[in-house]
Tab-separated table of N, CA and C in Angstrom:
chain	number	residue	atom	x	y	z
T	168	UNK	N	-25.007	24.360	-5.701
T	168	UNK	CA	-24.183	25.430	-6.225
T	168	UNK	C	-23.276	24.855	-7.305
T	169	UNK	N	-23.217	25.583	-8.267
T	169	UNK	CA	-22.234	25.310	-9.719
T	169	UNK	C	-21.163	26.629	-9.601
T	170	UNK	N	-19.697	25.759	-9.782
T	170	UNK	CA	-18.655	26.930	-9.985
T	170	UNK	C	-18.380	26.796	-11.052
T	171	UNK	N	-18.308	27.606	-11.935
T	171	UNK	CA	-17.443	27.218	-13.417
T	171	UNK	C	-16.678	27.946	-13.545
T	172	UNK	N	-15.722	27.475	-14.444
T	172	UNK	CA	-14.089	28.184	-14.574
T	172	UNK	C	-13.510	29.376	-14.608
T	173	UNK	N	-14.607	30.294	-14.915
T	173	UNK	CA	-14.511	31.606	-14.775
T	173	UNK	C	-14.810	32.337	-12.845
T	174	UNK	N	-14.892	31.787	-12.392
T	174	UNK	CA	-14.816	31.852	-10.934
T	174	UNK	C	-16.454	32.518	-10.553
T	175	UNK	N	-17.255	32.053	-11.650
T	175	UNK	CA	-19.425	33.065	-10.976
T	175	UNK	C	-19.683	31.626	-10.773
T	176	UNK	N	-20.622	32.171	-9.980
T	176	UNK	CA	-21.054	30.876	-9.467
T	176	UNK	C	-22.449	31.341	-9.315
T	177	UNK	N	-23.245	29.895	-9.626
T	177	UNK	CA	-24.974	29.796	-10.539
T	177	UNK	C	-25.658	29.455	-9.441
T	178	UNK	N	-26.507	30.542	-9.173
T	178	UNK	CA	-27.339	29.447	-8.551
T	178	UNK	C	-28.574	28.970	-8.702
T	179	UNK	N	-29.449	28.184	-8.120
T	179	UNK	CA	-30.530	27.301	-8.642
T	179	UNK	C	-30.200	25.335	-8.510
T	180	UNK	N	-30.774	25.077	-8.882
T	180	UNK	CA	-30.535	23.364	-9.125
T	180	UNK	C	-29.638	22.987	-10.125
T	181	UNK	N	-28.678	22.575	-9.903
T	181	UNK	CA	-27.177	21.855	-10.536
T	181	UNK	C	-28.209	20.754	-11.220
T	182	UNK	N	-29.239	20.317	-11.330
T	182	UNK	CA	-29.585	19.160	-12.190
T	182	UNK	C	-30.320	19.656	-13.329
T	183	UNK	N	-30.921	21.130	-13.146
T	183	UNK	CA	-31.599	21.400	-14.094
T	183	UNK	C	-30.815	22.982	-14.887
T	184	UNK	N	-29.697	23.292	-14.293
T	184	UNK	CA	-28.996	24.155	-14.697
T	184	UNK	C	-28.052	24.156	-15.812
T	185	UNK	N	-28.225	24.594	-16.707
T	185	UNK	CA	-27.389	24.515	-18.040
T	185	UNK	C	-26.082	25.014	-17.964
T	186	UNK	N	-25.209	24.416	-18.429
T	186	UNK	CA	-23.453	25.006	-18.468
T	186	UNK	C	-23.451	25.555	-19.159
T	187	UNK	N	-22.238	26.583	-19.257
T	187	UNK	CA	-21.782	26.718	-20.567
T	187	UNK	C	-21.028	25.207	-21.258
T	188	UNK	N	-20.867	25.424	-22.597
T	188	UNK	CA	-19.682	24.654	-22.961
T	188	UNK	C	-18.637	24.373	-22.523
T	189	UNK	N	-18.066	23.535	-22.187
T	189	UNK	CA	-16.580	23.391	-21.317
T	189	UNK	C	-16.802	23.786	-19.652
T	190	UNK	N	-17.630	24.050	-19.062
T	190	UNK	CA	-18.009	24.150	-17.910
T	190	UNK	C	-18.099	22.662	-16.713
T	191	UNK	N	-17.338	22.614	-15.718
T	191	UNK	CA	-17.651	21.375	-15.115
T	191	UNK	C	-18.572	21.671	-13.813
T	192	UNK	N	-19.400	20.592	-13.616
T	192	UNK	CA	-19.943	20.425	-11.763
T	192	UNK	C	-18.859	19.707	-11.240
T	193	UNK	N	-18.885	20.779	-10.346
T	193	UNK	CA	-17.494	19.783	-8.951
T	193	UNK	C	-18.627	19.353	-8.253
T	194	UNK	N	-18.070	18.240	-7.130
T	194	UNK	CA	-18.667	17.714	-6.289
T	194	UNK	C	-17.517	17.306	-5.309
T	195	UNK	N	-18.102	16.982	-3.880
T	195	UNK	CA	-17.168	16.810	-3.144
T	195	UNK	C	-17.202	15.471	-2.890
T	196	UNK	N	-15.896	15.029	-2.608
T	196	UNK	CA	-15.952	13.350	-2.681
T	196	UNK	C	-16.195	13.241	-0.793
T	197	UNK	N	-16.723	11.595	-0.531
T	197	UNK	CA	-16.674	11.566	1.036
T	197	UNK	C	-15.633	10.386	1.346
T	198	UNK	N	-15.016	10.754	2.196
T	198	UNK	CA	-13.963	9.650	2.120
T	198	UNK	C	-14.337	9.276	3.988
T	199	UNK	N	-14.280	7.654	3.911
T	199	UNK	CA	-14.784	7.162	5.753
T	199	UNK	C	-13.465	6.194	5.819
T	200	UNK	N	-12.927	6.697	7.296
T	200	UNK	CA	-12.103	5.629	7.382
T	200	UNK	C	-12.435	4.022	8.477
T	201	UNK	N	-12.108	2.946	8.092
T	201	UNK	CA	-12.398	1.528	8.272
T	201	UNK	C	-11.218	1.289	8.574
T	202	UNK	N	-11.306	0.241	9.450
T	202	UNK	CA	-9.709	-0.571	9.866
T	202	UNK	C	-9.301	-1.112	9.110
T	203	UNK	N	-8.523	-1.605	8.881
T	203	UNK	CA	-7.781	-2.569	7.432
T	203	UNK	C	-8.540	-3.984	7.333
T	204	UNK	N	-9.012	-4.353	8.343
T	204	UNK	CA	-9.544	-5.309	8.490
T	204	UNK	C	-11.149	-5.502	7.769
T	205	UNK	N	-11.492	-4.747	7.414
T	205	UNK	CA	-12.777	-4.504	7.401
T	205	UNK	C	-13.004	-3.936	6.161
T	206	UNK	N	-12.095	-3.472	5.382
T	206	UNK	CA	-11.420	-3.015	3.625
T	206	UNK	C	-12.471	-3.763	2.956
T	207	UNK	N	-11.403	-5.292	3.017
T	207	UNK	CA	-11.453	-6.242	1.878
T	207	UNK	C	-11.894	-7.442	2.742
T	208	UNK	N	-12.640	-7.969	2.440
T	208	UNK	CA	-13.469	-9.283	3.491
T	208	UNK	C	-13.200	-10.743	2.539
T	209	UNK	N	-12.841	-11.460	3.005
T	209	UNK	CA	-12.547	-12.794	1.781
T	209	UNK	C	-14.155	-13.222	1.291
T	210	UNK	N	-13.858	-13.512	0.008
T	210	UNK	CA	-14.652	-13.939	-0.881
T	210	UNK	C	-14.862	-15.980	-0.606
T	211	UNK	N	-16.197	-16.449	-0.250
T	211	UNK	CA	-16.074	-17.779	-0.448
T	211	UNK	C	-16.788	-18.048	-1.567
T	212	UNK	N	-16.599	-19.075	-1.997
T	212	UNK	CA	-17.588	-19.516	-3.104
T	212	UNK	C	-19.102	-19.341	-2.819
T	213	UNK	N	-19.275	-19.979	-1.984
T	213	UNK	CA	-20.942	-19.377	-1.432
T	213	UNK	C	-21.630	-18.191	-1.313
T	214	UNK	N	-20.286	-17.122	-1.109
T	214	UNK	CA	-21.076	-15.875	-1.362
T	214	UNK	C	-21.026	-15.392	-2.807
T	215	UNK	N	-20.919	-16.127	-3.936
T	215	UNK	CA	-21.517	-15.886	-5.535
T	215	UNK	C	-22.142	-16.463	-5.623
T	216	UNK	N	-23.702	-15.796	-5.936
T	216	UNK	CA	-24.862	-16.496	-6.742
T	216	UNK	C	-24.527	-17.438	-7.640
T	217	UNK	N	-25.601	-18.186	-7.465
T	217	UNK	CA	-24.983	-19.713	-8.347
T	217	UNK	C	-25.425	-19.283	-10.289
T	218	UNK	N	-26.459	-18.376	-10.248
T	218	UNK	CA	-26.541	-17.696	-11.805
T	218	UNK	C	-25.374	-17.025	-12.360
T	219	UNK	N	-24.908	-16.228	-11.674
T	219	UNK	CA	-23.410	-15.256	-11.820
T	219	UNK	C	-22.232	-16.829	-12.274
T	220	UNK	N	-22.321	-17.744	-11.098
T	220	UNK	CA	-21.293	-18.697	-11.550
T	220	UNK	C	-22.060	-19.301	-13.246
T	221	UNK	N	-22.511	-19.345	-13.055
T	221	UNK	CA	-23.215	-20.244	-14.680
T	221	UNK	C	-23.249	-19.144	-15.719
T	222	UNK	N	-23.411	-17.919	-15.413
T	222	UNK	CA	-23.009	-17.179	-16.709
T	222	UNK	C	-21.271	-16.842	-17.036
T	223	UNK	N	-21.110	-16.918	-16.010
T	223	UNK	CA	-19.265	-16.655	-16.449
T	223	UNK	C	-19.113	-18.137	-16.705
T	224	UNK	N	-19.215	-19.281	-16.455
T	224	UNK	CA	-18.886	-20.308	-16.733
T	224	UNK	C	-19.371	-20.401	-18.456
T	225	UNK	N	-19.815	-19.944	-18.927
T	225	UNK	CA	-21.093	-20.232	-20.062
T	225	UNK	C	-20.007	-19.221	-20.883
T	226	UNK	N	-19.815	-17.878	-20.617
T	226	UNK	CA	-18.874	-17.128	-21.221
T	226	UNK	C	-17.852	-17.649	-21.129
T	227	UNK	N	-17.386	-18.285	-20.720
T	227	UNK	CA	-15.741	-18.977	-20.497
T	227	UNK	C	-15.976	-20.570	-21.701
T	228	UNK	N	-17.005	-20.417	-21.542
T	228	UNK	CA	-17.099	-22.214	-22.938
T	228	UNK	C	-17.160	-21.175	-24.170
T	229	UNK	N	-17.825	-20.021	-23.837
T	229	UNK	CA	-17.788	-19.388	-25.443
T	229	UNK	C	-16.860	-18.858	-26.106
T	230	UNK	N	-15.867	-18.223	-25.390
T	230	UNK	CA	-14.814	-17.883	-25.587
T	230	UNK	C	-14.308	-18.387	-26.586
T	231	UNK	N	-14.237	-19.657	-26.008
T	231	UNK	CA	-12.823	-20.949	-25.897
T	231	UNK	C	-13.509	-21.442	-27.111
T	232	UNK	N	-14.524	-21.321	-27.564
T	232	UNK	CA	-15.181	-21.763	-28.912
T	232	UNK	C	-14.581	-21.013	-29.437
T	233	UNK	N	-14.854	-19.777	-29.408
T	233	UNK	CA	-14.835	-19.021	-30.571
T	233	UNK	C	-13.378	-18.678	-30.788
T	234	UNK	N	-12.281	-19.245	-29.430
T	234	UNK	CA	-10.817	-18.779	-29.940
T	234	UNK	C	-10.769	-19.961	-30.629
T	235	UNK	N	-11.116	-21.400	-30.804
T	235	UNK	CA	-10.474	-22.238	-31.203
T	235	UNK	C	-11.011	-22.158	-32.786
T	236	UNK	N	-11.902	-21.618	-33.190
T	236	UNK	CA	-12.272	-21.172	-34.312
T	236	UNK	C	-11.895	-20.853	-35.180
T	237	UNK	N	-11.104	-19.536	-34.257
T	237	UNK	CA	-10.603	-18.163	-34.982
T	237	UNK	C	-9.046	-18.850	-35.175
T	238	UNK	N	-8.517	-19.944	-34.110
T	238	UNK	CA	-6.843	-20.744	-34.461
T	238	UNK	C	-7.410	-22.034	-35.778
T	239	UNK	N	-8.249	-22.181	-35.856
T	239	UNK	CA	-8.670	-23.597	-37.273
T	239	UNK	C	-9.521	-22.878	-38.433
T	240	UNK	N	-9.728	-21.504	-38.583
T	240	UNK	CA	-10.086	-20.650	-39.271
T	240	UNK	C	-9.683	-21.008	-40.737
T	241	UNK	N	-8.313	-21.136	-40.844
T	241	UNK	CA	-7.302	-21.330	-42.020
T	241	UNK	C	-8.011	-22.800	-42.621
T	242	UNK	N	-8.382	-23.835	-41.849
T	242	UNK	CA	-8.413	-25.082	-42.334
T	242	UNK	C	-10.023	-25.570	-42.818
T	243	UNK	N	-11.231	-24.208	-42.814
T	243	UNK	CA	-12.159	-24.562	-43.789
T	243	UNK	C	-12.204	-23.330	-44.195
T	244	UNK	N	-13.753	-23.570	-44.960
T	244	UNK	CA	-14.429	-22.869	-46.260
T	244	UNK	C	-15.501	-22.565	-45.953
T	245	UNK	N	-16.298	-21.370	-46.169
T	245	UNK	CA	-17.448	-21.310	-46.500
T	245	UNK	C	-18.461	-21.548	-47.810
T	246	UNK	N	-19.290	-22.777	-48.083
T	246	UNK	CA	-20.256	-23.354	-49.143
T	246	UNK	C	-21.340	-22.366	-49.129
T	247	UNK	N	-22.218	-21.878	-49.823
T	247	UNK	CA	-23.550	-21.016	-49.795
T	247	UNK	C	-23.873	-21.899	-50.481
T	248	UNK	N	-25.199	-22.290	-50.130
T	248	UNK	CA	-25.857	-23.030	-50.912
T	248	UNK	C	-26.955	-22.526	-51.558
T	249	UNK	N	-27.819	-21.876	-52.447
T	249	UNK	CA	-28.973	-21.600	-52.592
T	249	UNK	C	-29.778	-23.091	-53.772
T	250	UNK	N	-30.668	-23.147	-53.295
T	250	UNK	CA	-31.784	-23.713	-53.336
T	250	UNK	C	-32.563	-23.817	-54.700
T	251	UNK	N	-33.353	-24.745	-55.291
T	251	UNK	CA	-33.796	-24.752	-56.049
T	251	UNK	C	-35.213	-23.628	-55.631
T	252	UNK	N	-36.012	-23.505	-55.074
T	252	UNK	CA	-37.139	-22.875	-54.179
T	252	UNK	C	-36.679	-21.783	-54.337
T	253	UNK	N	-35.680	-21.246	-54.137
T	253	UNK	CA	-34.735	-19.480	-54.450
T	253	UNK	C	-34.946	-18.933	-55.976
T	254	UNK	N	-34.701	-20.009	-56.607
T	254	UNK	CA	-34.918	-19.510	-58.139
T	254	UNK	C	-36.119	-19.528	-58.590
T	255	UNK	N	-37.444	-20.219	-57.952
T	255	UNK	CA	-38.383	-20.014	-58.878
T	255	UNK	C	-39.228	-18.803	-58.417
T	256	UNK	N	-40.218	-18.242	-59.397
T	256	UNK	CA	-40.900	-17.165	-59.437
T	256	UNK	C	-40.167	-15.962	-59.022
T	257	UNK	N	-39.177	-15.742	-59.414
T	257	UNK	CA	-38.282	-15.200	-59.248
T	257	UNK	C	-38.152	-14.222	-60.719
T	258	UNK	N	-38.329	-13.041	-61.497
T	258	UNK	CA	-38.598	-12.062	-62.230
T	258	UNK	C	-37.746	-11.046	-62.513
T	259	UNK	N	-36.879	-11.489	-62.975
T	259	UNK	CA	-35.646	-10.117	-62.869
T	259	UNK	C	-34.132	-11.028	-64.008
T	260	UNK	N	-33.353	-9.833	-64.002
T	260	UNK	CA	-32.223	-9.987	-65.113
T	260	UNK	C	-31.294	-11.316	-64.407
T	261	UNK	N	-31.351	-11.260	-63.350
T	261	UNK	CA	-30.251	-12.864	-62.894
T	261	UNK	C	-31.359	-13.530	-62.908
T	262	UNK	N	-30.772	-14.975	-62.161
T	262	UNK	CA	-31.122	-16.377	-61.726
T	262	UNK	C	-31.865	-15.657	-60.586
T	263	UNK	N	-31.754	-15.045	-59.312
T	263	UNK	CA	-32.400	-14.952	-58.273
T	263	UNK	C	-31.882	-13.639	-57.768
T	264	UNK	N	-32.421	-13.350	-56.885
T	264	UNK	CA	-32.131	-12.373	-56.300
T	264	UNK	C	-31.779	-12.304	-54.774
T	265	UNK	N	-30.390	-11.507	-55.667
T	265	UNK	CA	-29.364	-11.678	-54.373
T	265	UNK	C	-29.411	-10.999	-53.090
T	266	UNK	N	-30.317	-10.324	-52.970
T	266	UNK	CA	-30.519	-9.137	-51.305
T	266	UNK	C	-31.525	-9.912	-50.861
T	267	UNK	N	-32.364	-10.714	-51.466
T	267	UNK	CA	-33.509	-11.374	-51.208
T	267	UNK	C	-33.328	-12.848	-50.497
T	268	UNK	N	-31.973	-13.765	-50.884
T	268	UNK	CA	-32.103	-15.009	-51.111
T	268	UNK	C	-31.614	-15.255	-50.013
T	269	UNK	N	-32.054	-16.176	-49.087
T	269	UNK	CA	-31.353	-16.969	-47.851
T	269	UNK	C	-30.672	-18.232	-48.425
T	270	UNK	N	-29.684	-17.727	-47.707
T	270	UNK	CA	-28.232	-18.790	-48.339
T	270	UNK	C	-28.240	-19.684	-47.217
T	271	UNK	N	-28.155	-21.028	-47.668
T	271	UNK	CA	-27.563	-21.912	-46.542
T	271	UNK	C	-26.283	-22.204	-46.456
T	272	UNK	N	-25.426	-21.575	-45.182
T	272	UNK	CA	-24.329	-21.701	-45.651
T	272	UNK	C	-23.410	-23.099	-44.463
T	273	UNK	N	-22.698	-23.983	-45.180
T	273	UNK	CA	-21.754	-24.543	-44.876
T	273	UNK	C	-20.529	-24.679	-44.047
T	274	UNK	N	-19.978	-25.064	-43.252
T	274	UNK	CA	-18.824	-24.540	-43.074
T	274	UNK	C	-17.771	-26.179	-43.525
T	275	UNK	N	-16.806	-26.300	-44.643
T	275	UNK	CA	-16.368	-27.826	-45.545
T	275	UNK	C	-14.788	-27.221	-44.943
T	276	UNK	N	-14.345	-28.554	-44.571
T	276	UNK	CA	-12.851	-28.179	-44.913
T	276	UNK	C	-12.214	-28.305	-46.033
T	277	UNK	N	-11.015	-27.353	-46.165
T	277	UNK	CA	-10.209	-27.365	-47.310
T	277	UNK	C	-10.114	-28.694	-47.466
T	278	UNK	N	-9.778	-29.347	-46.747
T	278	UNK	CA	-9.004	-30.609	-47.233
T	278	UNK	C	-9.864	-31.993	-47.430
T	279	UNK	N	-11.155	-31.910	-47.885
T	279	UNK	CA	-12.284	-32.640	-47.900
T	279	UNK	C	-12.545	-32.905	-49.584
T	280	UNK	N	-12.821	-33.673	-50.187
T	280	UNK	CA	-12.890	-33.833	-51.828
T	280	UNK	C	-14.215	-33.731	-51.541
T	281	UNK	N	-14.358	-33.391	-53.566
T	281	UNK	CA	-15.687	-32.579	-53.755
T	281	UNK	C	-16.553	-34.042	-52.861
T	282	UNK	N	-16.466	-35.145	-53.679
T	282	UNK	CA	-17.742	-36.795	-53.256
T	282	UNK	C	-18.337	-36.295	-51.550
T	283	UNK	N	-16.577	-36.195	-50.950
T	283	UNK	CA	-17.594	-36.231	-49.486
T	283	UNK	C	-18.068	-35.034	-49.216
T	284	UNK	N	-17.989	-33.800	-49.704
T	284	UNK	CA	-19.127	-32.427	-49.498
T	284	UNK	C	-20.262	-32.936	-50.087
T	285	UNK	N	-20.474	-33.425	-51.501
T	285	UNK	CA	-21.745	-33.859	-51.896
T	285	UNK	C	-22.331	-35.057	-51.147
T	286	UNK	N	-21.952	-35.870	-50.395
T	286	UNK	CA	-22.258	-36.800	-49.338
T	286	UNK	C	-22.773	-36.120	-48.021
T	287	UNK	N	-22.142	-35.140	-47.669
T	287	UNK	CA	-22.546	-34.656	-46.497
T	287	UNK	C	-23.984	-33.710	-46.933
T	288	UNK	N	-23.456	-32.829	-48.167
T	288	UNK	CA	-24.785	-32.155	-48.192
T	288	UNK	C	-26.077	-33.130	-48.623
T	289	UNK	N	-25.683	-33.919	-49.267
T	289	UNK	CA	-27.020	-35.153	-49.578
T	289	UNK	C	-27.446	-35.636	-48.199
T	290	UNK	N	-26.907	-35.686	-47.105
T	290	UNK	CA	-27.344	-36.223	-45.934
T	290	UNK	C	-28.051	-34.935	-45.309
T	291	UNK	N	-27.512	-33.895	-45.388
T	291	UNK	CA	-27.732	-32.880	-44.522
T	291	UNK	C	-29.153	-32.482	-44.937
T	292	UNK	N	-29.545	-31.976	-46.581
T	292	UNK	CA	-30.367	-31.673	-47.112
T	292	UNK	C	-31.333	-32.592	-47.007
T	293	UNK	N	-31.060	-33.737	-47.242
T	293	UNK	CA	-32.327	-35.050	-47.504
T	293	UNK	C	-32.571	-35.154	-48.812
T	294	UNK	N	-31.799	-34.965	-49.799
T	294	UNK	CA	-31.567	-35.426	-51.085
T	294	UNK	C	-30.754	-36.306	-51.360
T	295	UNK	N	-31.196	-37.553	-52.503
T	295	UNK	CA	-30.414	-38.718	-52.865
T	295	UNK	C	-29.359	-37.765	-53.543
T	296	UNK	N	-27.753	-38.601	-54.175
T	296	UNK	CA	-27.205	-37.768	-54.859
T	296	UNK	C	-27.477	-37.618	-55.896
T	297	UNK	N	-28.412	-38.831	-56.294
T	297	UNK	CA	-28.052	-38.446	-58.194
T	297	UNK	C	-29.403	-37.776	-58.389
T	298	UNK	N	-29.883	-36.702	-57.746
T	298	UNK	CA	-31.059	-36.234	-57.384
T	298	UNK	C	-30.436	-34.448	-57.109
T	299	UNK	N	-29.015	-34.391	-56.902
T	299	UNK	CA	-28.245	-33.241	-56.832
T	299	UNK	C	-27.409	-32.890	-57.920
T	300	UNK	N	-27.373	-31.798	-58.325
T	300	UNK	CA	-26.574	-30.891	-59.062
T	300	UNK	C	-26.391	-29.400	-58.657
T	301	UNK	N	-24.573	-29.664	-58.807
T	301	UNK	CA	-24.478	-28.762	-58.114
T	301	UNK	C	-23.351	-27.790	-59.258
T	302	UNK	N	-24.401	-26.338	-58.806
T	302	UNK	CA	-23.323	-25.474	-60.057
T	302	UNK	C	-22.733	-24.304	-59.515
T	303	UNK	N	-21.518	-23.989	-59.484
T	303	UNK	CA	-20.368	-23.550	-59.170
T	303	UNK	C	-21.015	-21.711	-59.604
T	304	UNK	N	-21.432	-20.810	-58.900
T	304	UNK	CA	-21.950	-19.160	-58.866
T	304	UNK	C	-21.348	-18.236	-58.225
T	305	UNK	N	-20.930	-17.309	-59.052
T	305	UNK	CA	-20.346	-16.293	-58.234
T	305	UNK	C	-20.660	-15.050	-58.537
T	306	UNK	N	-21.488	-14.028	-57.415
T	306	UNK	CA	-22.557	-13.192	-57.493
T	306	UNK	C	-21.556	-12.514	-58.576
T	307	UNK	N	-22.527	-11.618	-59.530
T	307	UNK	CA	-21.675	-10.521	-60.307
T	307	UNK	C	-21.342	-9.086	-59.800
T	308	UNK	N	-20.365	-8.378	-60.025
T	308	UNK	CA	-20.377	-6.633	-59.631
T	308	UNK	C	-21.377	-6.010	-60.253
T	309	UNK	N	-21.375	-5.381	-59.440
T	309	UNK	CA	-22.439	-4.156	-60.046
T	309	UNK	C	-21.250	-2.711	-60.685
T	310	UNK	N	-21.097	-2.404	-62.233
T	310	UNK	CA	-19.868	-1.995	-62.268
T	310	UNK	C	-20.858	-0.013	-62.448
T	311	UNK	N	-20.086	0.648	-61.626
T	311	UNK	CA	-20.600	1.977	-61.641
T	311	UNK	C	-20.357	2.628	-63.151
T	312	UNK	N	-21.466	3.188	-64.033
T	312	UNK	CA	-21.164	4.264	-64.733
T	312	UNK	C	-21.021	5.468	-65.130
């Protein structure tokens, strides 16, 4: 049985019965009473699955990553690197194309001189340095007319 706010009441199956708009299903709640004792039962470690412990443990390292991140945030940079392999056969008014191009991106601290970014990326990449050149790009607007 469905009552709705106007005091008619529907009958048929409440699961397949359409409301009006703004119309609620009541239901009746069941309430059982238990001794106090018998409420709340103590929790030991043994009764949590040892998966449940390893995923909250696993969320609790990620966290703590990602807050300490978000507090040293201020103290780097993001590098994009694109690639020599990005620019070729490449057919259009820029150097490459920018919706297209997978950027490798960096994360350098501010406080690092250019030698040791080009040291790290020469290690990282597997390029000698004097085998690198590196040129300073910054995508253009697209200006509406």
């Amino acid at each position: 049985m469905v009552v709705n706010t106007s005091g008619e009441v529907l009958l048929g199956n409440p699961v397949f019965t359409r409301l009006p708009p703004g119309e609620v299903l009541l239901g009746n709640p069941v309430f059982t009473r238990l001794p106090p004792g018998e409420v709340l039962l103590a929790v030991n470690d043994v009764d949590i699955p040892q998966q449940l412990v390893e995923r909250l443990q696993e969320e609790k390292r990620v966290e703590a990553q990602k807050r300490k991140e978000r507090q040293e945030a201020h103290l780097y940079m993001q590098v994009q690197i694109v690639t020599e392999d990005q620019f070729c056969g490449h057919q259009g008014n820029d150097m490459y194309d920018e919706e297209k191009v997978k950027y490798t991106v960096f994360k350098v601290l501010k406080s690092s001189t250019l030698q040791e970014f080009v040291q790290n990326l020469s290690q990282t990449m597997g390029f000698p340095q004097d085998q690198m050149r590196l040129w300073p790009m910054q995508a253009r607007t697209k200006a509406k007319h």
